[in-house]
GROMACS .gro file of C-alpha atoms in nm:
model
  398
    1UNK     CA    1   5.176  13.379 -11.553
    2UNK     CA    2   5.034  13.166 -11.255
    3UNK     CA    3   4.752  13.274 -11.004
    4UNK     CA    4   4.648  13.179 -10.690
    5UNK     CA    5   4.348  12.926 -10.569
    6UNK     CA    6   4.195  13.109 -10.281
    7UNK     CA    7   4.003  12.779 -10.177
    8UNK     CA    8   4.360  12.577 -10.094
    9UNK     CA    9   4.640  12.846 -10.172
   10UNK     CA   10   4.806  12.642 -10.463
   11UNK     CA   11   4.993  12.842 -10.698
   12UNK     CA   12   4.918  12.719 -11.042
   13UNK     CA   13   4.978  12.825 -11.400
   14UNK     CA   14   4.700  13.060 -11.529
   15UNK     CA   15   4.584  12.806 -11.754
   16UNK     CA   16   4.516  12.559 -11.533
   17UNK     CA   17   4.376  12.779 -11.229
   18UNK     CA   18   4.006  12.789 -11.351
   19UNK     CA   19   3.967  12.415 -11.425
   20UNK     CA   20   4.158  12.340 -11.069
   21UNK     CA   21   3.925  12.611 -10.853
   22UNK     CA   22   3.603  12.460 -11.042
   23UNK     CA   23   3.683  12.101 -10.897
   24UNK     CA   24   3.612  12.242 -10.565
   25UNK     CA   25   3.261  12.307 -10.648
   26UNK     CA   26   3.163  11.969 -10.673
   27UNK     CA   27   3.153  11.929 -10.267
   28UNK     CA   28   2.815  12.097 -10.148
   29UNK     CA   29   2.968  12.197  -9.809
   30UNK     CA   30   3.199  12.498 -10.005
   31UNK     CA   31   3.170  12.849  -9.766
   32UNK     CA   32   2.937  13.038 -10.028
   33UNK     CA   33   3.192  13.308  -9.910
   34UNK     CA   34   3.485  13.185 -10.042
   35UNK     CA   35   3.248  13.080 -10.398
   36UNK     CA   36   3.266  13.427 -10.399
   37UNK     CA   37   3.606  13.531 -10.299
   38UNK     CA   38   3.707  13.244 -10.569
   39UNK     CA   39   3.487  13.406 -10.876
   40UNK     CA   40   3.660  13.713 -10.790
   41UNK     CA   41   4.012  13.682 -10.764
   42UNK     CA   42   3.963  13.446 -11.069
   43UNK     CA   43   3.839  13.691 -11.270
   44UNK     CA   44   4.136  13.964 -11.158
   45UNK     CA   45   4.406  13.711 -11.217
   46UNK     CA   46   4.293  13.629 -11.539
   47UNK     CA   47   4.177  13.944 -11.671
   48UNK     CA   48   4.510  14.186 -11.820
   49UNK     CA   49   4.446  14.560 -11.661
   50UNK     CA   50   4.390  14.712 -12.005
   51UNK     CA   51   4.110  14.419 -12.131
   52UNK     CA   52   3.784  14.572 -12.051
   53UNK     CA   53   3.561  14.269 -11.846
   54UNK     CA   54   3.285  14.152 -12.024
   55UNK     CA   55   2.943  14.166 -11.911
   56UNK     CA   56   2.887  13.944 -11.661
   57UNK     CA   57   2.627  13.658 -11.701
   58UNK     CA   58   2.269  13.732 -11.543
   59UNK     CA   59   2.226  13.521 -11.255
   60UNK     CA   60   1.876  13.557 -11.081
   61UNK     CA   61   1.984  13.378 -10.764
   62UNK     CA   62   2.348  13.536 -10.753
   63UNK     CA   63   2.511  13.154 -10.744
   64UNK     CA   64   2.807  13.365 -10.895
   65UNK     CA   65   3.086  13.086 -10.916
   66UNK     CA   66   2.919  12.784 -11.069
   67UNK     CA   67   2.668  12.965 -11.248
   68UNK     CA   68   2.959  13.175 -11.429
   69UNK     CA   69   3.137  12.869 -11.458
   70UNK     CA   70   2.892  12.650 -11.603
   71UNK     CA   71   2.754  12.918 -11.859
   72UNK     CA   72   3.151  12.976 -11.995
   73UNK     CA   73   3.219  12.609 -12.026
   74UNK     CA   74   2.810  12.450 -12.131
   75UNK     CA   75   2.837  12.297 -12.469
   76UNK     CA   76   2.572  12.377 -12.740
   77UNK     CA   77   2.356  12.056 -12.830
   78UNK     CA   78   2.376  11.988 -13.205
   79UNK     CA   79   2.061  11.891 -13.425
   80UNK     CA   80   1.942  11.870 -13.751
   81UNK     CA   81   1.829  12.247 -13.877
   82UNK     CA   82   1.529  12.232 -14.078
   83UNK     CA   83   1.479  12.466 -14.373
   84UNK     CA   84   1.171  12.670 -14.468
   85UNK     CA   85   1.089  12.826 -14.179
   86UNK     CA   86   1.087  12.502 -13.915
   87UNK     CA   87   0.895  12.212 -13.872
   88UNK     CA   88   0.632  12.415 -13.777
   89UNK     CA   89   0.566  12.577 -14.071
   90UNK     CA   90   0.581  12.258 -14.281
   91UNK     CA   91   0.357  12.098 -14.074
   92UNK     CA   92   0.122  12.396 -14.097
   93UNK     CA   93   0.115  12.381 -14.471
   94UNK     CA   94   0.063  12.017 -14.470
   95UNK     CA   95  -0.238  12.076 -14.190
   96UNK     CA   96  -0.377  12.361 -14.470
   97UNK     CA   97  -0.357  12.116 -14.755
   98UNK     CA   98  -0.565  11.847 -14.542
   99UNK     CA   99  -0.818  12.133 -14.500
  100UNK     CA  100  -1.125  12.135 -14.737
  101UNK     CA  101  -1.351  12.423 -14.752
  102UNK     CA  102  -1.677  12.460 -14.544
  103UNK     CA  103  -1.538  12.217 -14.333
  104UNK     CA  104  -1.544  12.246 -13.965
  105UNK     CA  105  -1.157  12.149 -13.898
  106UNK     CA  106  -0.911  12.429 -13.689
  107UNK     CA  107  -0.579  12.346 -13.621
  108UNK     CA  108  -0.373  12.538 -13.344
  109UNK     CA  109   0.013  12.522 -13.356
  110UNK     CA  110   0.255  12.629 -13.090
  111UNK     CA  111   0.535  12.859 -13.223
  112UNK     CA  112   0.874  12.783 -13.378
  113UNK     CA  113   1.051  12.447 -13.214
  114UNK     CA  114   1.349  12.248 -13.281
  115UNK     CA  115   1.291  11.908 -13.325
  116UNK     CA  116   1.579  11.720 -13.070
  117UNK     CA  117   1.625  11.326 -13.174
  118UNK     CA  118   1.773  11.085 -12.953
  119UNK     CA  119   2.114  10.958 -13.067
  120UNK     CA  120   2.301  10.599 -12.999
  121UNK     CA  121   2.463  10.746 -12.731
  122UNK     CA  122   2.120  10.851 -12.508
  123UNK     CA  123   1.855  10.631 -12.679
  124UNK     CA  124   1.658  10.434 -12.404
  125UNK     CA  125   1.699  10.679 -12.143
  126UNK     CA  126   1.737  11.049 -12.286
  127UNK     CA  127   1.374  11.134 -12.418
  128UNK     CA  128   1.319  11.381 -12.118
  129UNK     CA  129   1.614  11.573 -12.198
  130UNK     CA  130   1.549  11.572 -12.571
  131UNK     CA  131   1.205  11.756 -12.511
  132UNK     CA  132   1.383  11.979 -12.246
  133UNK     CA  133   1.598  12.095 -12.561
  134UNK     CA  134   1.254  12.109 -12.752
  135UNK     CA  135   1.122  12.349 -12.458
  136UNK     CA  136   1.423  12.542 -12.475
  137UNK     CA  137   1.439  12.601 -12.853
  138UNK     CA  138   1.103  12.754 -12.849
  139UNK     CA  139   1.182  12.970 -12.536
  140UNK     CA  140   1.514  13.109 -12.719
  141UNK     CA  141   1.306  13.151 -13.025
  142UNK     CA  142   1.056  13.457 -12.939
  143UNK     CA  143   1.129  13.740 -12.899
  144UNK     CA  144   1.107  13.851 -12.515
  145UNK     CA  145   1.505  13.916 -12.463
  146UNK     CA  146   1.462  13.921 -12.091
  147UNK     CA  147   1.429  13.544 -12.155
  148UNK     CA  148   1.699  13.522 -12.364
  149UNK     CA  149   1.919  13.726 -12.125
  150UNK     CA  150   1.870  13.502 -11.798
  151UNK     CA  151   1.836  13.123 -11.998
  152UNK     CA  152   2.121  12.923 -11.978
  153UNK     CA  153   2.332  13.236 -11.853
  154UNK     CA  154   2.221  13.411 -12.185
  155UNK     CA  155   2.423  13.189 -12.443
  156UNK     CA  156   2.141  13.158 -12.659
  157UNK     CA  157   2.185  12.865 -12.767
  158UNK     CA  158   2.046  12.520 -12.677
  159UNK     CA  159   2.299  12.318 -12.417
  160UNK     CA  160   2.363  11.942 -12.490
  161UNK     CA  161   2.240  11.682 -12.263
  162UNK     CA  162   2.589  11.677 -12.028
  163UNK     CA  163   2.530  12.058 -12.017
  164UNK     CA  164   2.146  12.021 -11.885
  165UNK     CA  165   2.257  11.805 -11.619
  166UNK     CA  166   2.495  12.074 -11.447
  167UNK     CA  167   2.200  12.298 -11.479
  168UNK     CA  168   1.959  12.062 -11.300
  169UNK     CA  169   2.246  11.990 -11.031
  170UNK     CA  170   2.283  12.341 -10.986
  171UNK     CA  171   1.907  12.410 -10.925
  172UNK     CA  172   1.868  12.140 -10.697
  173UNK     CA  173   2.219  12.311 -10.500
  174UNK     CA  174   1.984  12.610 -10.536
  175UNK     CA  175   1.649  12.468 -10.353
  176UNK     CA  176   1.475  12.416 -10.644
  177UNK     CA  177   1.278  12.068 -10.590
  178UNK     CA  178   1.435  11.949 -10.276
  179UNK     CA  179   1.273  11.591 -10.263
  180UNK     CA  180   1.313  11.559 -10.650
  181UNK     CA  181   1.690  11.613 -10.608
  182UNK     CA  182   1.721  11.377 -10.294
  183UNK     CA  183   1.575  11.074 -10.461
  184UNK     CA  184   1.913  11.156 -10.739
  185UNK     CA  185   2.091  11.257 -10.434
  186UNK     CA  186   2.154  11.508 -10.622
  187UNK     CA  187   2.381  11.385 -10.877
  188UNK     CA  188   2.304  11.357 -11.251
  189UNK     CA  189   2.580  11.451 -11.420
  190UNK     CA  190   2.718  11.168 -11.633
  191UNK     CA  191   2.436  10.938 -11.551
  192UNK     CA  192   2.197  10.718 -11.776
  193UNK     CA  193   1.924  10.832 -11.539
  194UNK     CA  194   1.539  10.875 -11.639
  195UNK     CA  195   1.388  11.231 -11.565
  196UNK     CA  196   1.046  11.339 -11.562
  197UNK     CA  197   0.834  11.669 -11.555
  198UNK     CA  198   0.906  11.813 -11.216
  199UNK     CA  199   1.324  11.791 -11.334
  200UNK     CA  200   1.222  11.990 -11.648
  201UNK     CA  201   1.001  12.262 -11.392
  202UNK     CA  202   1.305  12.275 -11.157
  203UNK     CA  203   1.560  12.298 -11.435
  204UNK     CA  204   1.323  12.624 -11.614
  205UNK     CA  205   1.248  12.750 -11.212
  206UNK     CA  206   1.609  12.820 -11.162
  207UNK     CA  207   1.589  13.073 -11.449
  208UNK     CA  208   1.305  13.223 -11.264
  209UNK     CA  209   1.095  13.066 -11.589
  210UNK     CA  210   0.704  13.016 -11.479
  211UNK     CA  211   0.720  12.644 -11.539
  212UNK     CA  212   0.379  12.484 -11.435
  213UNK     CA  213   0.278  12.121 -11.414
  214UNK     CA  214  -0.063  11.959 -11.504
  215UNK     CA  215  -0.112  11.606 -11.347
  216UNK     CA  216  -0.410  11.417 -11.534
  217UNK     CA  217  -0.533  11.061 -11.312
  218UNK     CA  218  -0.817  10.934 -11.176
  219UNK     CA  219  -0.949  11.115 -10.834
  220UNK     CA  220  -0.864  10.793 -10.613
  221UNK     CA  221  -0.465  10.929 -10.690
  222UNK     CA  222  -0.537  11.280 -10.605
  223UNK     CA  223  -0.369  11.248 -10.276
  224UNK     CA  224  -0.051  11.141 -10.429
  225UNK     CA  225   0.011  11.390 -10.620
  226UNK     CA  226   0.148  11.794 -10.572
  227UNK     CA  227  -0.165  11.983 -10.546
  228UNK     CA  228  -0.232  11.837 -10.247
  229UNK     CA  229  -0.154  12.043  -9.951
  230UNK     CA  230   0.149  11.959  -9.787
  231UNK     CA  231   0.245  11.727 -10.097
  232UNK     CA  232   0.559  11.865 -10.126
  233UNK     CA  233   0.700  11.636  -9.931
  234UNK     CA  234   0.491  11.336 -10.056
  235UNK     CA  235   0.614  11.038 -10.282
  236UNK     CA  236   0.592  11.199 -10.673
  237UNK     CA  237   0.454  10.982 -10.891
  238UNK     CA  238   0.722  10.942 -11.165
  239UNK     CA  239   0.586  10.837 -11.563
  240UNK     CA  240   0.926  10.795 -11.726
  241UNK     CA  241   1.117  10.442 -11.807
  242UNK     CA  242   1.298  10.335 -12.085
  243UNK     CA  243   1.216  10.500 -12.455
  244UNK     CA  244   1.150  10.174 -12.572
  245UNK     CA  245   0.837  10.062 -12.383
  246UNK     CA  246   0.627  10.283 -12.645
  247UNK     CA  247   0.216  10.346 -12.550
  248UNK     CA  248   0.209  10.328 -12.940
  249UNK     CA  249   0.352  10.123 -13.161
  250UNK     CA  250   0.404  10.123 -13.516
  251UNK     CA  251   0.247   9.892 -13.743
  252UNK     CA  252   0.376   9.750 -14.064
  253UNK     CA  253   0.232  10.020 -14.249
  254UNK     CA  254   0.339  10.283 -14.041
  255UNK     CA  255   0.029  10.349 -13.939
  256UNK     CA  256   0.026  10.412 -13.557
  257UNK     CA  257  -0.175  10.160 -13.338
  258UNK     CA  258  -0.288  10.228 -13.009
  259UNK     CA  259  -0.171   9.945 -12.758
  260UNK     CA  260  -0.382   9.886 -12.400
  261UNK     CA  261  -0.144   9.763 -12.151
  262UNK     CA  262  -0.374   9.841 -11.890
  263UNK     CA  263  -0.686   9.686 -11.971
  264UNK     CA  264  -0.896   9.960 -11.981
  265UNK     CA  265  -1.183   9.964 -12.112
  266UNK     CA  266  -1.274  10.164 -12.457
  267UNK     CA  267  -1.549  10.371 -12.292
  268UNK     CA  268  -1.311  10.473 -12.034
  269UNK     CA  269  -1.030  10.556 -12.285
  270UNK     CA  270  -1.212  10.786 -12.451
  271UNK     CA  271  -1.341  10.953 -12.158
  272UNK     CA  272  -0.984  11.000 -12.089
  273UNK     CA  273  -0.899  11.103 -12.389
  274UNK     CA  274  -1.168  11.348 -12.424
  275UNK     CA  275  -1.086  11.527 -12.083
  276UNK     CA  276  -0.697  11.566 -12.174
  277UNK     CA  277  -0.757  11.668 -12.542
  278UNK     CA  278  -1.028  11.938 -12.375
  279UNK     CA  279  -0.747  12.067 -12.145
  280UNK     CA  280  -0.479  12.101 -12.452
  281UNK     CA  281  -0.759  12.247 -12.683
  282UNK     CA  282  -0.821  12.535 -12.380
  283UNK     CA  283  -0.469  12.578 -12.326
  284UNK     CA  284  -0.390  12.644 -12.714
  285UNK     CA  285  -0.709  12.887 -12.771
  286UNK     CA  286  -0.640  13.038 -12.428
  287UNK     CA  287  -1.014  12.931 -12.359
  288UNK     CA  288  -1.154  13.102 -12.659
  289UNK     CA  289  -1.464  12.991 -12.807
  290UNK     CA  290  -1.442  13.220 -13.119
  291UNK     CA  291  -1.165  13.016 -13.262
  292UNK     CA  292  -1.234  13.020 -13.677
  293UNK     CA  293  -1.154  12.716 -13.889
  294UNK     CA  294  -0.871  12.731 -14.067
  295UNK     CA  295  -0.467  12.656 -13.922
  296UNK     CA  296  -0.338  12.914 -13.712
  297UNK     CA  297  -0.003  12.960 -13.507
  298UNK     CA  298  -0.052  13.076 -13.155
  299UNK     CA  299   0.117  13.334 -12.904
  300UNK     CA  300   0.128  12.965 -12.679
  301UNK     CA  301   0.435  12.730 -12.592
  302UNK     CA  302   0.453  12.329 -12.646
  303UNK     CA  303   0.361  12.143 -12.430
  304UNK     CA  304   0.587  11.872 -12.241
  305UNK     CA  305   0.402  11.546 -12.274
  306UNK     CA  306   0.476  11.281 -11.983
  307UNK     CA  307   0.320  10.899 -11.946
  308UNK     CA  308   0.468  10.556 -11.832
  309UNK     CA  309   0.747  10.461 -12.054
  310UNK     CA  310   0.816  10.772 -12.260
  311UNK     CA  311   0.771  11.156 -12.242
  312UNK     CA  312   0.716  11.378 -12.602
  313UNK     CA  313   0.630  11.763 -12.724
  314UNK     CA  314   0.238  11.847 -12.802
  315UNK     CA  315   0.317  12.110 -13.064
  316UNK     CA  316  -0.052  12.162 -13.142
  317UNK     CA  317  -0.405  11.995 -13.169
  318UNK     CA  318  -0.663  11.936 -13.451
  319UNK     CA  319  -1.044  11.965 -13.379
  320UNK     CA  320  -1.261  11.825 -13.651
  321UNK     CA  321  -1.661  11.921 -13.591
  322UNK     CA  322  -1.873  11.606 -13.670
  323UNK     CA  323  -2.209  11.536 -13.795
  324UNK     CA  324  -2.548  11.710 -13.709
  325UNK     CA  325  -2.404  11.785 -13.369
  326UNK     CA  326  -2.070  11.913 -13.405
  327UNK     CA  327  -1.904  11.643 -13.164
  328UNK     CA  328  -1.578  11.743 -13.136
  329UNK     CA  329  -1.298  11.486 -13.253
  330UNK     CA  330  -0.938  11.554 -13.153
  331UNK     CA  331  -0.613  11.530 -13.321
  332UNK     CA  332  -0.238  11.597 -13.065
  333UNK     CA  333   0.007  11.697 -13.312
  334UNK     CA  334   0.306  11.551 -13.155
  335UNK     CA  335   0.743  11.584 -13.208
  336UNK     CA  336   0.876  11.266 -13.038
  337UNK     CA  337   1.238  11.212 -12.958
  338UNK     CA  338   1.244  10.865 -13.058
  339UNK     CA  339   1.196  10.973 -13.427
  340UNK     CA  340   1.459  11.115 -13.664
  341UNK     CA  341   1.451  11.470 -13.749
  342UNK     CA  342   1.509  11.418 -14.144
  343UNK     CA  343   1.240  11.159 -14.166
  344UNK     CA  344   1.000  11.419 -14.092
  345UNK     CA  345   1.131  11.693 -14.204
  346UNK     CA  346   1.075  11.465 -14.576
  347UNK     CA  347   0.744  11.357 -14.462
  348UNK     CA  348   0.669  11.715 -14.416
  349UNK     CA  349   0.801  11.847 -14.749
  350UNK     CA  350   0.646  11.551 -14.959
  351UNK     CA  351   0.325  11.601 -14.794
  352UNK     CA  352   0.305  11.218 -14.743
  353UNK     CA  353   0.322  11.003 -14.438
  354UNK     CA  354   0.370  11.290 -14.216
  355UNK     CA  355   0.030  11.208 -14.023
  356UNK     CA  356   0.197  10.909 -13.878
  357UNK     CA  357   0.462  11.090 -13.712
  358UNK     CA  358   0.282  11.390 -13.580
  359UNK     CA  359  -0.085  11.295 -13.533
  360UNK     CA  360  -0.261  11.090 -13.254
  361UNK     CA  361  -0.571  11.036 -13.134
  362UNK     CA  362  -0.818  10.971 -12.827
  363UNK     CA  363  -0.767  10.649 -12.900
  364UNK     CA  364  -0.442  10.635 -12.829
  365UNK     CA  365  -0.463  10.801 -12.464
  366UNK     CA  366  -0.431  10.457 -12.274
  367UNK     CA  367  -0.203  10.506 -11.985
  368UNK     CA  368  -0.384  10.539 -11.679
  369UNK     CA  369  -0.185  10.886 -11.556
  370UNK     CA  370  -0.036  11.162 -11.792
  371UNK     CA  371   0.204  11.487 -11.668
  372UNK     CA  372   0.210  11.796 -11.849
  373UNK     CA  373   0.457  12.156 -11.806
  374UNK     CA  374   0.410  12.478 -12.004
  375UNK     CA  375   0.565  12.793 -11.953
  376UNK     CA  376   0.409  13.134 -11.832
  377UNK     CA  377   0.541  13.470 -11.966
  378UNK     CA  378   0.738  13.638 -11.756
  379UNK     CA  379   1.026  13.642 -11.533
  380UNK     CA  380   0.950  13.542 -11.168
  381UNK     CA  381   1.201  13.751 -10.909
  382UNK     CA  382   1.208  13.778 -10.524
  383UNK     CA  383   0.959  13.595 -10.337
  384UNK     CA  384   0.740  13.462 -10.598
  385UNK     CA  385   1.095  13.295 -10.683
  386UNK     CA  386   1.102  13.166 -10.377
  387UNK     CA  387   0.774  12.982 -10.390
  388UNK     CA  388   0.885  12.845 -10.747
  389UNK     CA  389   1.148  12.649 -10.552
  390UNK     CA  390   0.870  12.418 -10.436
  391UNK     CA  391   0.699  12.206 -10.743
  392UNK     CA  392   0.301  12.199 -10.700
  393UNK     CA  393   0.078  12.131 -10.995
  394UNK     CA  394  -0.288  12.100 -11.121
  395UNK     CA  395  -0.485  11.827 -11.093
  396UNK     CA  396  -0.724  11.722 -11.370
  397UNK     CA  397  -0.928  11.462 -11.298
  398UNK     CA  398  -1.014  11.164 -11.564
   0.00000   0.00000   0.00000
């Protein structure tokens, strides 16, 4: 049986047809008409009359050809499946076991994520695509089906890194983050390339996901970055670079020390450090200030954690009440690519050494800028859609 290609007229066997049509689609300049004409006459050549069609794949911008395309042929990431309900439930028992009563320590957790490692084959370069998976297995993990139904075409499932790649290209094709997609020229695919917070917004955008991003510097930078009116066409200030130029660094006792490669000063650290754990403490008790000691799992997604040199997930915080005053002291609880997924997974189930994966103080806040994206509920559709195709954060100042 052999079928037509209605973008060049060459017969081919049926087999071959969809792989042959789909190399079209890597020119921008295709007639969005004949996308269409293509996705159709594909589907009628290589459907029998008597197979009922399955249901097509939701597609909130109506790409039609590559979006079909992409969500038949993505690949789903593979990863280390923890038992016993998730890391997140270990680490909440471990939190609870920490706890002592009377004492003024409350622990908020995000719901259920996957913990994504970086392999040999994307280690110095993939730790923004590892906590795009992160993002992604929470997302597929609750239980609003509408976001199920439109992510990643509705596969349900968690695509691998080659996978996310076509989905950035495709939102950038799309209008989704002009600029960001020029300075790639829009091409990713294949590519040891760094990415940042405003690919991960795009990327979720596309969806129609409510991806918003939280810039944290110094006032002097506010014009630099997207709040600013008329930023969207301003330079983006990019914190990504290879995995290996860690902010922290491990000690010989695996005991995490914070490293200043800035030269800040302490007093200015922590006044950093306060201001950003403040802002993840708000976002995780949606600004409650009847929150009750004790380790609870919120309604709330992770966070995606960006500074020079690395990016991570914020899964939760600690807030430990001290002294006569109740000065608040901060703990982020933290998944980072760059660690394996069994090592904490043990740490977690011995109950030992599991602080120095996951926990990490003011202290260690030294960078002088930080980027952050979480994800409103919700489904955004017609204009507000629209406006999502432009990336604009907060700014927090230090």
């Amino acid at each position: 049986m052999s079928a037509l290609c209605p973008v060049c007229n060459v017969t081919l066997p049926l087999p071959q047809i969809e792989s042959h049509v789909n190399s079209h689609f890597d020119d921008d300049e295709i007639d969005p008409q004949i996308a269409s004409d293509h996705y159709l006459a594909l589907q009628l050549a290589s459907d029998p009359p008597s197979t009922p069609k399955e249901a097509p794949f939701l597609d909130p911008l109506n790409k039609t050809v590559p979006f079909a395309s992409l969500a038949r042929s993505q690949t789903k990431s593979p990863f280390h499946i923890v038992e016993n309900g998730g890391l997140i439930c270990l680490l909440k028992t471990c939190l609870e076991s920490k706890t002592k009563p009377f004492e003024s320590n409350t622990s908020l957790l995000s719901g259920y994520v996957d913990h994504f490692q970086s392999t040999k084959e994307d280690k110095g370069w993939g730790c923004g695509w590892r906590n795009i998976q992160m993002q992604c297995s929470h997302l597929l993990s609750r239980r609003d089906q509408e976001v199920k139904r439109v992510l990643f075409g509705g596969s349900e499932f968690v695509p691998d890194i080659p996978s996310l790649q076509r989905w950035l290209e495709l939102a950038w094709r799309s209008g989704f983050d002009v600029s960001g997609g020029l300075h790639f020229d829009k091409r990713i695919y294949g590519c040891k390339k760094w990415i940042g917070t405003t690919e991960c917004a795009a990327l979720l955008r596309s969806f129609g996901l409510r991806a918003r991003v939280v810039d944290f510097a110094p006032e002097k930078s506010r014009s630099m970055y997207l709040s600013v009116p008329g930023s969207a066409v301003a330079p983006k200030r990019r914190g990504y670079g290879p995995m290996d130029r860690y902010v922290v660094k491990k000690g010989g006792s695996g005991v995490e020390k914070g490293v200043d490669s800035h030269g800040s000063s302490s007093s200015s650290r922590i006044s950093k450090g306060t201001v950003l754990m403040e802002w993840v403490w708000n976002y995780f008790s949606d600004n409650r200030l009847d929150v009750s000691s004790g380790v609870h799992i919120t309604n709330k997604g992770p966070l995606y954690f960006q500074h020079e040199g690395h990016s991570r997930t914020i899964v939760g915080i600690q807030r430990r009440l001290q002294g006569t005053t109740f000065t608040p002291q901060y703990n982020l609880l933290i998944l980072d690519p760059a660690d394996f997924t069994r090592g904490i997974e043990k740490a977690l189930v011995d109950k030992r050494g599991w602080e120095g994966y996951l926990k990490r103080g003011a202290h260690t806040l030294t960078c002088p800028e930080y980027q952050m994206l979480y994800v409103d509920n919700g489904i955004a559709v017609g204009e507000e859609l629209e406006q999502l195709k432009t990336i604009n954060s907060l700014f927090v100042e230090f």
